Short mmCIF file of C-alpha atoms and ligand atoms in Angstrom, two decimals:
data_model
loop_
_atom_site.label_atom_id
_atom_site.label_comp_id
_atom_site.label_asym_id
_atom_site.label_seq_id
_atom_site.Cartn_x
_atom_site.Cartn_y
_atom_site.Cartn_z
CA UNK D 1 25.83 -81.04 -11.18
CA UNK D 2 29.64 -81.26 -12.01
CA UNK D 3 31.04 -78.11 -12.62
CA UNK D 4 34.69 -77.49 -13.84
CA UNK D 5 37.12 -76.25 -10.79
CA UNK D 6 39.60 -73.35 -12.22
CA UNK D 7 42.73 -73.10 -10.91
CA UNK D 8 43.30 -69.24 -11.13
CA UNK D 9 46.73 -68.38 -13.33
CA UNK D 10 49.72 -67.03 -11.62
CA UNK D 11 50.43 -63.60 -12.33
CA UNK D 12 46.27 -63.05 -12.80
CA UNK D 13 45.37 -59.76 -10.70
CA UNK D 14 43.60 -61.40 -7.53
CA UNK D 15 41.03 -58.16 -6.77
CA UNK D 16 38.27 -57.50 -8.88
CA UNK D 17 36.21 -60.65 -8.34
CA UNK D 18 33.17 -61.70 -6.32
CA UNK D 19 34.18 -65.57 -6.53
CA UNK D 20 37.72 -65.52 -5.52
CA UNK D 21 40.22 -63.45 -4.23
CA UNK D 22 40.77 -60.74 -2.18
CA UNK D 23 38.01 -57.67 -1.69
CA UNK D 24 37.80 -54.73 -0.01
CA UNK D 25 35.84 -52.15 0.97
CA UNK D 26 36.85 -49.53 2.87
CA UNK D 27 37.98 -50.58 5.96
CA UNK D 28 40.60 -52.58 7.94
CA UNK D 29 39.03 -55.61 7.44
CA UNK D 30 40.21 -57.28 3.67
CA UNK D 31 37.97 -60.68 2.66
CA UNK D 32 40.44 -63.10 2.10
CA UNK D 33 38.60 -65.82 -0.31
CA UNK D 34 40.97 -68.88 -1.62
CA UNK D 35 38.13 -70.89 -3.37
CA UNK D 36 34.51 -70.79 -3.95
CA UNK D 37 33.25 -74.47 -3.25
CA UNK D 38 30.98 -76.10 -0.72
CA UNK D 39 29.83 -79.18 -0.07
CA UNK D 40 26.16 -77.92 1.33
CA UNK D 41 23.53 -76.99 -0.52
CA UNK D 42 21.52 -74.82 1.93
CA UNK D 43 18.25 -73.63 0.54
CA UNK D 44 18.76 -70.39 1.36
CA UNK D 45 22.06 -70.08 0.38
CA UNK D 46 22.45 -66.46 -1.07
CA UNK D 47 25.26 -67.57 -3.36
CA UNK D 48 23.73 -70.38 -4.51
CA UNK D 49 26.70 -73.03 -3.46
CA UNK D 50 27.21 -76.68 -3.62
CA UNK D 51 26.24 -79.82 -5.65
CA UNK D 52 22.46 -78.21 -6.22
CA UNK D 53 23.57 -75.11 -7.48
CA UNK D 54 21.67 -73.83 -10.49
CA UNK D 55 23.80 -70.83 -11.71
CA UNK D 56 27.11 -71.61 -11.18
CA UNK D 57 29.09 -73.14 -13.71
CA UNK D 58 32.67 -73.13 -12.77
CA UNK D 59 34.23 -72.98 -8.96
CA UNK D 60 37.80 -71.67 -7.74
CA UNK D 61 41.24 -72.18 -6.64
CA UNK D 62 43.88 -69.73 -5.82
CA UNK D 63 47.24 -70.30 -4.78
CA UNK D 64 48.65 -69.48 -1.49
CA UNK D 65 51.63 -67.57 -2.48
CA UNK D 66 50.12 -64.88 -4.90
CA UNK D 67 47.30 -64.69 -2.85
CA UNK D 68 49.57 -64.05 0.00
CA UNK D 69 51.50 -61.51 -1.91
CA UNK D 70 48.13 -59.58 -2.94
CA UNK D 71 46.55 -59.33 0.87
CA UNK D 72 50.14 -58.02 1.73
CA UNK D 73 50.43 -55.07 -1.46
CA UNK D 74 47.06 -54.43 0.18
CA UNK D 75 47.70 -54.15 3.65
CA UNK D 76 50.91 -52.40 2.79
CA UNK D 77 48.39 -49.49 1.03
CA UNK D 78 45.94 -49.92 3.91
CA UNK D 79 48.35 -49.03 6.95
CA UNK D 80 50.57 -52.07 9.05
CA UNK D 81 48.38 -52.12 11.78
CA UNK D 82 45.04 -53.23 13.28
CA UNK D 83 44.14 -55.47 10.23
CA UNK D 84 41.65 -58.21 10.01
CA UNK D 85 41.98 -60.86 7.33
CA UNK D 86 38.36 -62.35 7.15
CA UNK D 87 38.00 -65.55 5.65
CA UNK D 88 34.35 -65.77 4.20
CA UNK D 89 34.11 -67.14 0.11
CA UNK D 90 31.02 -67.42 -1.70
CA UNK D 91 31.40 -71.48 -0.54
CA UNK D 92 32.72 -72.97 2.67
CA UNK D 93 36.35 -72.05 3.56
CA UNK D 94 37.84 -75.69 4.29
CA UNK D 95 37.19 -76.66 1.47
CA UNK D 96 41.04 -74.90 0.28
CA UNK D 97 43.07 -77.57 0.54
CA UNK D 98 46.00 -75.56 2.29
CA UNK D 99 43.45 -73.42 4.94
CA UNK D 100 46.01 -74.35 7.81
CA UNK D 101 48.38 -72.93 5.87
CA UNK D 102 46.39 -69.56 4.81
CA UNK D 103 45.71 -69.05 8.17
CA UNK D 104 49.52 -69.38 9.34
CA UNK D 105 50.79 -67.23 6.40
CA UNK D 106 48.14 -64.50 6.85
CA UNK D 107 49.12 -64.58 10.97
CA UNK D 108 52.54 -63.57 10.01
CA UNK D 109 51.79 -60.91 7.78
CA UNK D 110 52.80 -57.66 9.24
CA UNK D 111 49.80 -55.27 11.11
CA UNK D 112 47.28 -58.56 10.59
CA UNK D 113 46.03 -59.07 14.37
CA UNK D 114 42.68 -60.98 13.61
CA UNK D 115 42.37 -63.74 11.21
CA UNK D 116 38.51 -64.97 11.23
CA UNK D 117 36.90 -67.26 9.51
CA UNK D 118 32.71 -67.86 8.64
CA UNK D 119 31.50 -71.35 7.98
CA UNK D 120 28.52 -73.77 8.65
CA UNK D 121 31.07 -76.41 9.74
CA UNK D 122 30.68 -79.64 8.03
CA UNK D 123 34.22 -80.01 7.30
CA UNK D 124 35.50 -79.41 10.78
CA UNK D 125 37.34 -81.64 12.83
CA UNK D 126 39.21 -81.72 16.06
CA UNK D 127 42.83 -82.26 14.20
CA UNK D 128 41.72 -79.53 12.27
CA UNK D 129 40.98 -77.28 14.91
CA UNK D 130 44.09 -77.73 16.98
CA UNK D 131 45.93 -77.26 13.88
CA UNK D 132 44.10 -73.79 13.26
CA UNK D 133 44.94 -72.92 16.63
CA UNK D 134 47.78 -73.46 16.46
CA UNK D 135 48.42 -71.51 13.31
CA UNK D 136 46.99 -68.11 14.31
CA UNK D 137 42.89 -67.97 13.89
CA UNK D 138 41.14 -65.82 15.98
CA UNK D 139 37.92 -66.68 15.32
CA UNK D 140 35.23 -69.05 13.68
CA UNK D 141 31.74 -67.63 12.81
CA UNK D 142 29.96 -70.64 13.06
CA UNK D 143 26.45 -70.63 11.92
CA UNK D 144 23.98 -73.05 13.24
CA UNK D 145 20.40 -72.62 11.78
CA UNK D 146 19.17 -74.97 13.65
CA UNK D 147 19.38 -77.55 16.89
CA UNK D 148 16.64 -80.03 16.01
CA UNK D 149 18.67 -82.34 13.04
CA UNK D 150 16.18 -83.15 11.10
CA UNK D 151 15.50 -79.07 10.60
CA UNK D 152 19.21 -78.63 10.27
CA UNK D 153 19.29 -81.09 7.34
CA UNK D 154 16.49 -79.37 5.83
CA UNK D 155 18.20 -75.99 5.84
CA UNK D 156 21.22 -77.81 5.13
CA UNK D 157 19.73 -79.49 1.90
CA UNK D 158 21.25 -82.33 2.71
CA UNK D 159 20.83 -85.64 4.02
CA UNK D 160 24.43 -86.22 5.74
CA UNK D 161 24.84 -82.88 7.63
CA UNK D 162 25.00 -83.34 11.30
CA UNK D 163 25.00 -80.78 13.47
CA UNK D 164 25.20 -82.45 16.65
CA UNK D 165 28.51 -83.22 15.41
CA UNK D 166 29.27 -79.34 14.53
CA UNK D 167 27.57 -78.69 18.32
CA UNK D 168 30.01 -81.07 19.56
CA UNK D 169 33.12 -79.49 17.50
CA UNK D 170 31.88 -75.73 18.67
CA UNK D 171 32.13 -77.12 22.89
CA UNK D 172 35.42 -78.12 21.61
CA UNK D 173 36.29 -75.38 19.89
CA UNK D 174 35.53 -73.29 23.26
CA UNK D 175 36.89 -75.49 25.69
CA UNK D 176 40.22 -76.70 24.11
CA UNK D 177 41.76 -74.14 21.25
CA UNK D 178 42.41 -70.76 22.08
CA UNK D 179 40.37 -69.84 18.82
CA UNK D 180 37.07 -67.19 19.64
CA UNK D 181 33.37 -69.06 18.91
CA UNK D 182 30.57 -66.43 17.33
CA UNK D 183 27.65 -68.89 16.54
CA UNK D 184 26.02 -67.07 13.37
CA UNK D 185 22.49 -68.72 12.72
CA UNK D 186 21.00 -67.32 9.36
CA UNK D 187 17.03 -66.80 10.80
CA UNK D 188 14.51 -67.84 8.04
CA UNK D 189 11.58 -66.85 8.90
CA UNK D 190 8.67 -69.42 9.19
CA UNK D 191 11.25 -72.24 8.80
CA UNK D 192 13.74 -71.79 12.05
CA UNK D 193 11.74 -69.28 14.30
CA UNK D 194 11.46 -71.87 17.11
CA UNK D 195 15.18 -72.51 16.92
CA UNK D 196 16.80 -69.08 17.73
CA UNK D 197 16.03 -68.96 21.15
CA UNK D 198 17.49 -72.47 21.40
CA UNK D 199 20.99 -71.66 19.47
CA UNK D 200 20.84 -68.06 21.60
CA UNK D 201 20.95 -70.75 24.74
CA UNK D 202 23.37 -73.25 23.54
CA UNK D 203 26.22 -70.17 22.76
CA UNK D 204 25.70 -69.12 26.28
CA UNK D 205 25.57 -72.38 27.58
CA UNK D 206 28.79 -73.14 25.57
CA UNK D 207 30.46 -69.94 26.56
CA UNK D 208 30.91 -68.90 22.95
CA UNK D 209 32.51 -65.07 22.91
CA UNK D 210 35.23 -64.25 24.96
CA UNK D 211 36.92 -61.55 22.73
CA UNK D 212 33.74 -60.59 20.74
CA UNK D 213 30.01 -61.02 21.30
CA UNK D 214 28.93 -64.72 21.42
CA UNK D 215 25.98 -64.34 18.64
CA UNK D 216 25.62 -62.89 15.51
CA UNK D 217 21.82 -63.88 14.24
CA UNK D 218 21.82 -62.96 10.21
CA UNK D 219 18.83 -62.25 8.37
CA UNK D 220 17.90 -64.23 5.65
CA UNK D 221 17.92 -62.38 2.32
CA UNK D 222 16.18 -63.27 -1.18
CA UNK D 223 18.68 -63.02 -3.75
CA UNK D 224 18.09 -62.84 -7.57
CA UNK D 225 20.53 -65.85 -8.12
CA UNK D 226 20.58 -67.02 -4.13
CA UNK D 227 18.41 -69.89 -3.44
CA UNK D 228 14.93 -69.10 -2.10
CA UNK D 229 12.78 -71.18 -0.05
CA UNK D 230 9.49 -71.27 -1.37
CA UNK D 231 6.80 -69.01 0.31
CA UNK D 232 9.74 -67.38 2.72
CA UNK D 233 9.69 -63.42 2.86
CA UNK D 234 12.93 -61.44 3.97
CA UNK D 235 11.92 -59.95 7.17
CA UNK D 236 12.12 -55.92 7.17
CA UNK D 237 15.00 -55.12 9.25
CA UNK D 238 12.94 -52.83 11.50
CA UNK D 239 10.91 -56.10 12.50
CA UNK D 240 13.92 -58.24 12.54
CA UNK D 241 16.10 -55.47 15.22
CA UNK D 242 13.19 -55.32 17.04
CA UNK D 243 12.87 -59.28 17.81
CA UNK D 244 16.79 -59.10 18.24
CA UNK D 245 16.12 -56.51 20.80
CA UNK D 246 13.62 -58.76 22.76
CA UNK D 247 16.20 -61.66 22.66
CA UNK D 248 18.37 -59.19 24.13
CA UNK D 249 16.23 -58.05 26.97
CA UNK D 250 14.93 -62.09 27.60
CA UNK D 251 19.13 -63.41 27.30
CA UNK D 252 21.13 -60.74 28.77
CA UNK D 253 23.43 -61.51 25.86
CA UNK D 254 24.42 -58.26 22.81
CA UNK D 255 22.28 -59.22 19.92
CA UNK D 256 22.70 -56.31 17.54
CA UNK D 257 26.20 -55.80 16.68
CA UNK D 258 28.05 -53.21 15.12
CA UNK D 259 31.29 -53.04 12.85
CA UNK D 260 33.09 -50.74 15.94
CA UNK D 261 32.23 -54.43 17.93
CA UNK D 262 34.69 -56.19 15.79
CA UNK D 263 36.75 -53.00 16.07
CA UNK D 264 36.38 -52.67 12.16
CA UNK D 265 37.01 -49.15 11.04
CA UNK D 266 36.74 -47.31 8.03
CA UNK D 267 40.50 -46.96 5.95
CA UNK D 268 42.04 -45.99 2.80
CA UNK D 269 40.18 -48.34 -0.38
CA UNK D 270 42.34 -49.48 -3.32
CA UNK D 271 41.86 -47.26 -6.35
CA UNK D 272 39.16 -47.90 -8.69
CA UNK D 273 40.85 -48.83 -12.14
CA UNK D 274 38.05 -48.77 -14.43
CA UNK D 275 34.80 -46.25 -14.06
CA UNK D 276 31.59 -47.61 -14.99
CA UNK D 277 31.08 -46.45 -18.74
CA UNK D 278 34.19 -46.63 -19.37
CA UNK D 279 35.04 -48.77 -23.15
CA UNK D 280 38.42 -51.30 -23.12
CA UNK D 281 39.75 -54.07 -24.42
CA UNK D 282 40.40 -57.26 -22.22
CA UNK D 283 41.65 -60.55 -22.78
CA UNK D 284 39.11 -63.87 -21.35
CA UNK D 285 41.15 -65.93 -19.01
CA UNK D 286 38.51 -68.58 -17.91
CA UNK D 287 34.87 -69.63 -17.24
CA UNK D 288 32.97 -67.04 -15.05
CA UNK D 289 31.79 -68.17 -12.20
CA UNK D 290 27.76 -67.77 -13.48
CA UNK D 291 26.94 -69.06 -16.53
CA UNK D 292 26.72 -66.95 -19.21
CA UNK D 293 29.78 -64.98 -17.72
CA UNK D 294 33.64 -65.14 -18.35
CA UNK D 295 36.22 -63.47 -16.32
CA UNK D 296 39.07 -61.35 -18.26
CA UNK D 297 42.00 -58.47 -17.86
CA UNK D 298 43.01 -55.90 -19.26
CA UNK D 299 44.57 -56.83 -22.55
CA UNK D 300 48.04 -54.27 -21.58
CA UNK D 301 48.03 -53.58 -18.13
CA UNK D 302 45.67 -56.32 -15.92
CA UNK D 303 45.10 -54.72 -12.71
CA UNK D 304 41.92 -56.11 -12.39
CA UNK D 305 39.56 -59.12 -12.90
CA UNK D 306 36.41 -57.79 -14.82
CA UNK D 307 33.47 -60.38 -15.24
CA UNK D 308 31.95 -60.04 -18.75
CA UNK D 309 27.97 -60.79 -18.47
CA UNK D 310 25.69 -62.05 -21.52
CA UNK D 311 28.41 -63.89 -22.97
CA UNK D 312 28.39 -67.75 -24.38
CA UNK D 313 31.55 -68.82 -22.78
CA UNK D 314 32.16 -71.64 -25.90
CA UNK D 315 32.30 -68.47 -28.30
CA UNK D 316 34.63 -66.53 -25.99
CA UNK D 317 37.50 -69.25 -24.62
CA UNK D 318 40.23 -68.07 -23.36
CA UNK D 319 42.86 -65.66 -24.48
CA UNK D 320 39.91 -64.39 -27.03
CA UNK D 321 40.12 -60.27 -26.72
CA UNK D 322 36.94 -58.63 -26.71
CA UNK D 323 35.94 -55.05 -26.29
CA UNK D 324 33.84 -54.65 -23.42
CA UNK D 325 31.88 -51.82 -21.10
CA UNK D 326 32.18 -51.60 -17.34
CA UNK D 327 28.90 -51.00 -16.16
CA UNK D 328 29.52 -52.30 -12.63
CA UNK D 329 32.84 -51.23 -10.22
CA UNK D 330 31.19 -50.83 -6.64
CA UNK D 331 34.57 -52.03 -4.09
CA UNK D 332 36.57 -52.51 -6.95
CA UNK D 333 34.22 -55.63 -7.86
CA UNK D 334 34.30 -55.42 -12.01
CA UNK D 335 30.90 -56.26 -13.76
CA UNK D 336 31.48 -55.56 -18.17
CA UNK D 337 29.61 -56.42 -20.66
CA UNK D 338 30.79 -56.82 -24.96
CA UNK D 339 30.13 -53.55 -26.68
CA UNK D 340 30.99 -52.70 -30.51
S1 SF4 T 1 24.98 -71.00 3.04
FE1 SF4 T 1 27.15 -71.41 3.26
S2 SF4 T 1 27.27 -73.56 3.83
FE2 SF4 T 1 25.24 -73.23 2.97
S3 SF4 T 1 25.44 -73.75 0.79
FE3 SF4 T 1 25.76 -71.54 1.00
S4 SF4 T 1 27.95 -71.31 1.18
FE4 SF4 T 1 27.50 -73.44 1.60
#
């Protein structure tokens, strides 16, 4: 399905979204997200990305200088020092056109001394690679769900992904850029069991991890508006630590990893603006990134973008003002709905 890409207006507050932005929660490590596409349409995606999405209806782009200006207000109110800009969006990160760029303005941001970033891969390349290097990244978390490619395509739900070539681009990636590998497989269960043990052998094999641990197995999770392959349960997570702790004895190689691994650490959070309850008046700036959804401001003072649910985006275009109630603020993420 075609959806409409949204460039997001200058002077629009960049925190406040789950789509695009900047969020944080509480610690030294601020999500850095410049747009919300991806080419993939994994069937377990959790955010439901790519051509077969279902829900969303509109996709992302935010330029590099406000956004740059935003992660540094923040850092500024964090502390200078020991920050991690992590590059994860609700898509895949290459898809921002100026990611090279991102990468080499967030690198020279004062107290930022890890830039990572989380993709499947399928728009690596070497160039690209060198050039991220080059620019300051500290680490990919690459996930690889699975080694046999016809499996891989299945997950990948596509027919073009090929992840011998992402294999080939991770040796590379190890062997010729000074950039740290974590190989993140999301484990579905009853679809890429068999494969674990094979991606827990290629990172080794690879030497993946130098600075951090080499692996970082997720656990698949059913989401109300995530894809969900059909007859897959969510593993508990006592069952899933406790097959992570069998890889662990069988490898040799850390398994379950904690936040202090990555060195993240809890800090000061931005100030909520709006409590949940609480009755305003904003102004719609543009389609919401779900349908039925628009996002707005603040009508005076925007500090924030609030996502108004349960709303037919034709009868609410933009610079409509509406009166709405928050009834969602957790990490400064703003959830409203219309009220009289
Ligand atoms: S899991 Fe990642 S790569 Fe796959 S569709 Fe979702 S966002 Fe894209």
């Amino acid at each position: 399905m075609r959806r409409r890409v949204f460039q997001v207006p200058d002077g629009a507050p960049l925190v406040g979204s789950i789509a695009f932005g900047l969020i944080d929660r509480g610690t030294n490590l601020i999500q850095v997200r410049p747009s919300s596409y991806c080419p993939m349409s994994c069937i377990f995606c959790s955010t439901d990305a790519g051509p077969k999405s279902r829900w969303r209806q509109a996709e992302y782009l935010v330029d590099l200088e406000p956004l740059i200006d935003s992660f540094k207000d923040i850092v500024r109110f964090k502390g200078e020092h020991r920050i991690e800009a992590h590059i994860d969006t609700v898509g895949d990160p290459f898809t921002y056109p100026r990611i090279v760029d991102l990468v080499q303005a967030l690198s020279e941001v004062k107290g930022v001394n890890v830039i990572s970033v989380q993709t499947h891969g399928p728009l690596l390349n070497e160039h690209l690679l060198d050039e991220l290097s080059e620019a300051g990244l500290s680490r990919i978390n690459l996930s690889i769900d699975a080694l046999d490619p016809e499996l891989a395509r299945k997950l990948a739900g596509n027919e073009w992904y090929d992840v011998e070539r992402v294999m080939e681009l991770a040796r590379y990636i190890v062997e010729n850029t000074r950039i740290d590998l974590l190989i993140a497989p999301v484990w579905v269960p009853t679809i890429n069991d068999s494969e674990m043990p094979k991606i827990i052998r290629f990172a080794i094999e690879i030497g993946a991890g130098k600075r951090w641990p080499p692996l970082g197995i997720q656990k698949y999770e059913a989401h109300r508006r995530g894809r969900r392959p059909p007859k897959v349960r969510a593993m508990r997570w006592r069952e899933f630590y406790a097959q992570l702790r069998r890889w662990e004895r069988e490898f040799g190689v850390k398994q379950i990893l904690r936040r202090s691994d990555f060195g993240i650490h809890k800090r000061p959070a931005l100030p909520i603006e709006h409590q949940v309850g609480e009755k305003l008046w904003v102004r719609v700036i543009g389609p919401g990134w779900l349908k039925g959804e628009v996002i707005a401001v603040e009508r005076r003072r925007p500090r924030r973008i609030i996502t108004v649910v349960g709303v037919n985006p034709e009868e609410v275009p933009p610079e409509t003002i509406m009166r709405v109630e928050i009834i969602r603020n957790k990490h400064n993420i703003y959830l409203a709905r219309p009220t009289p």
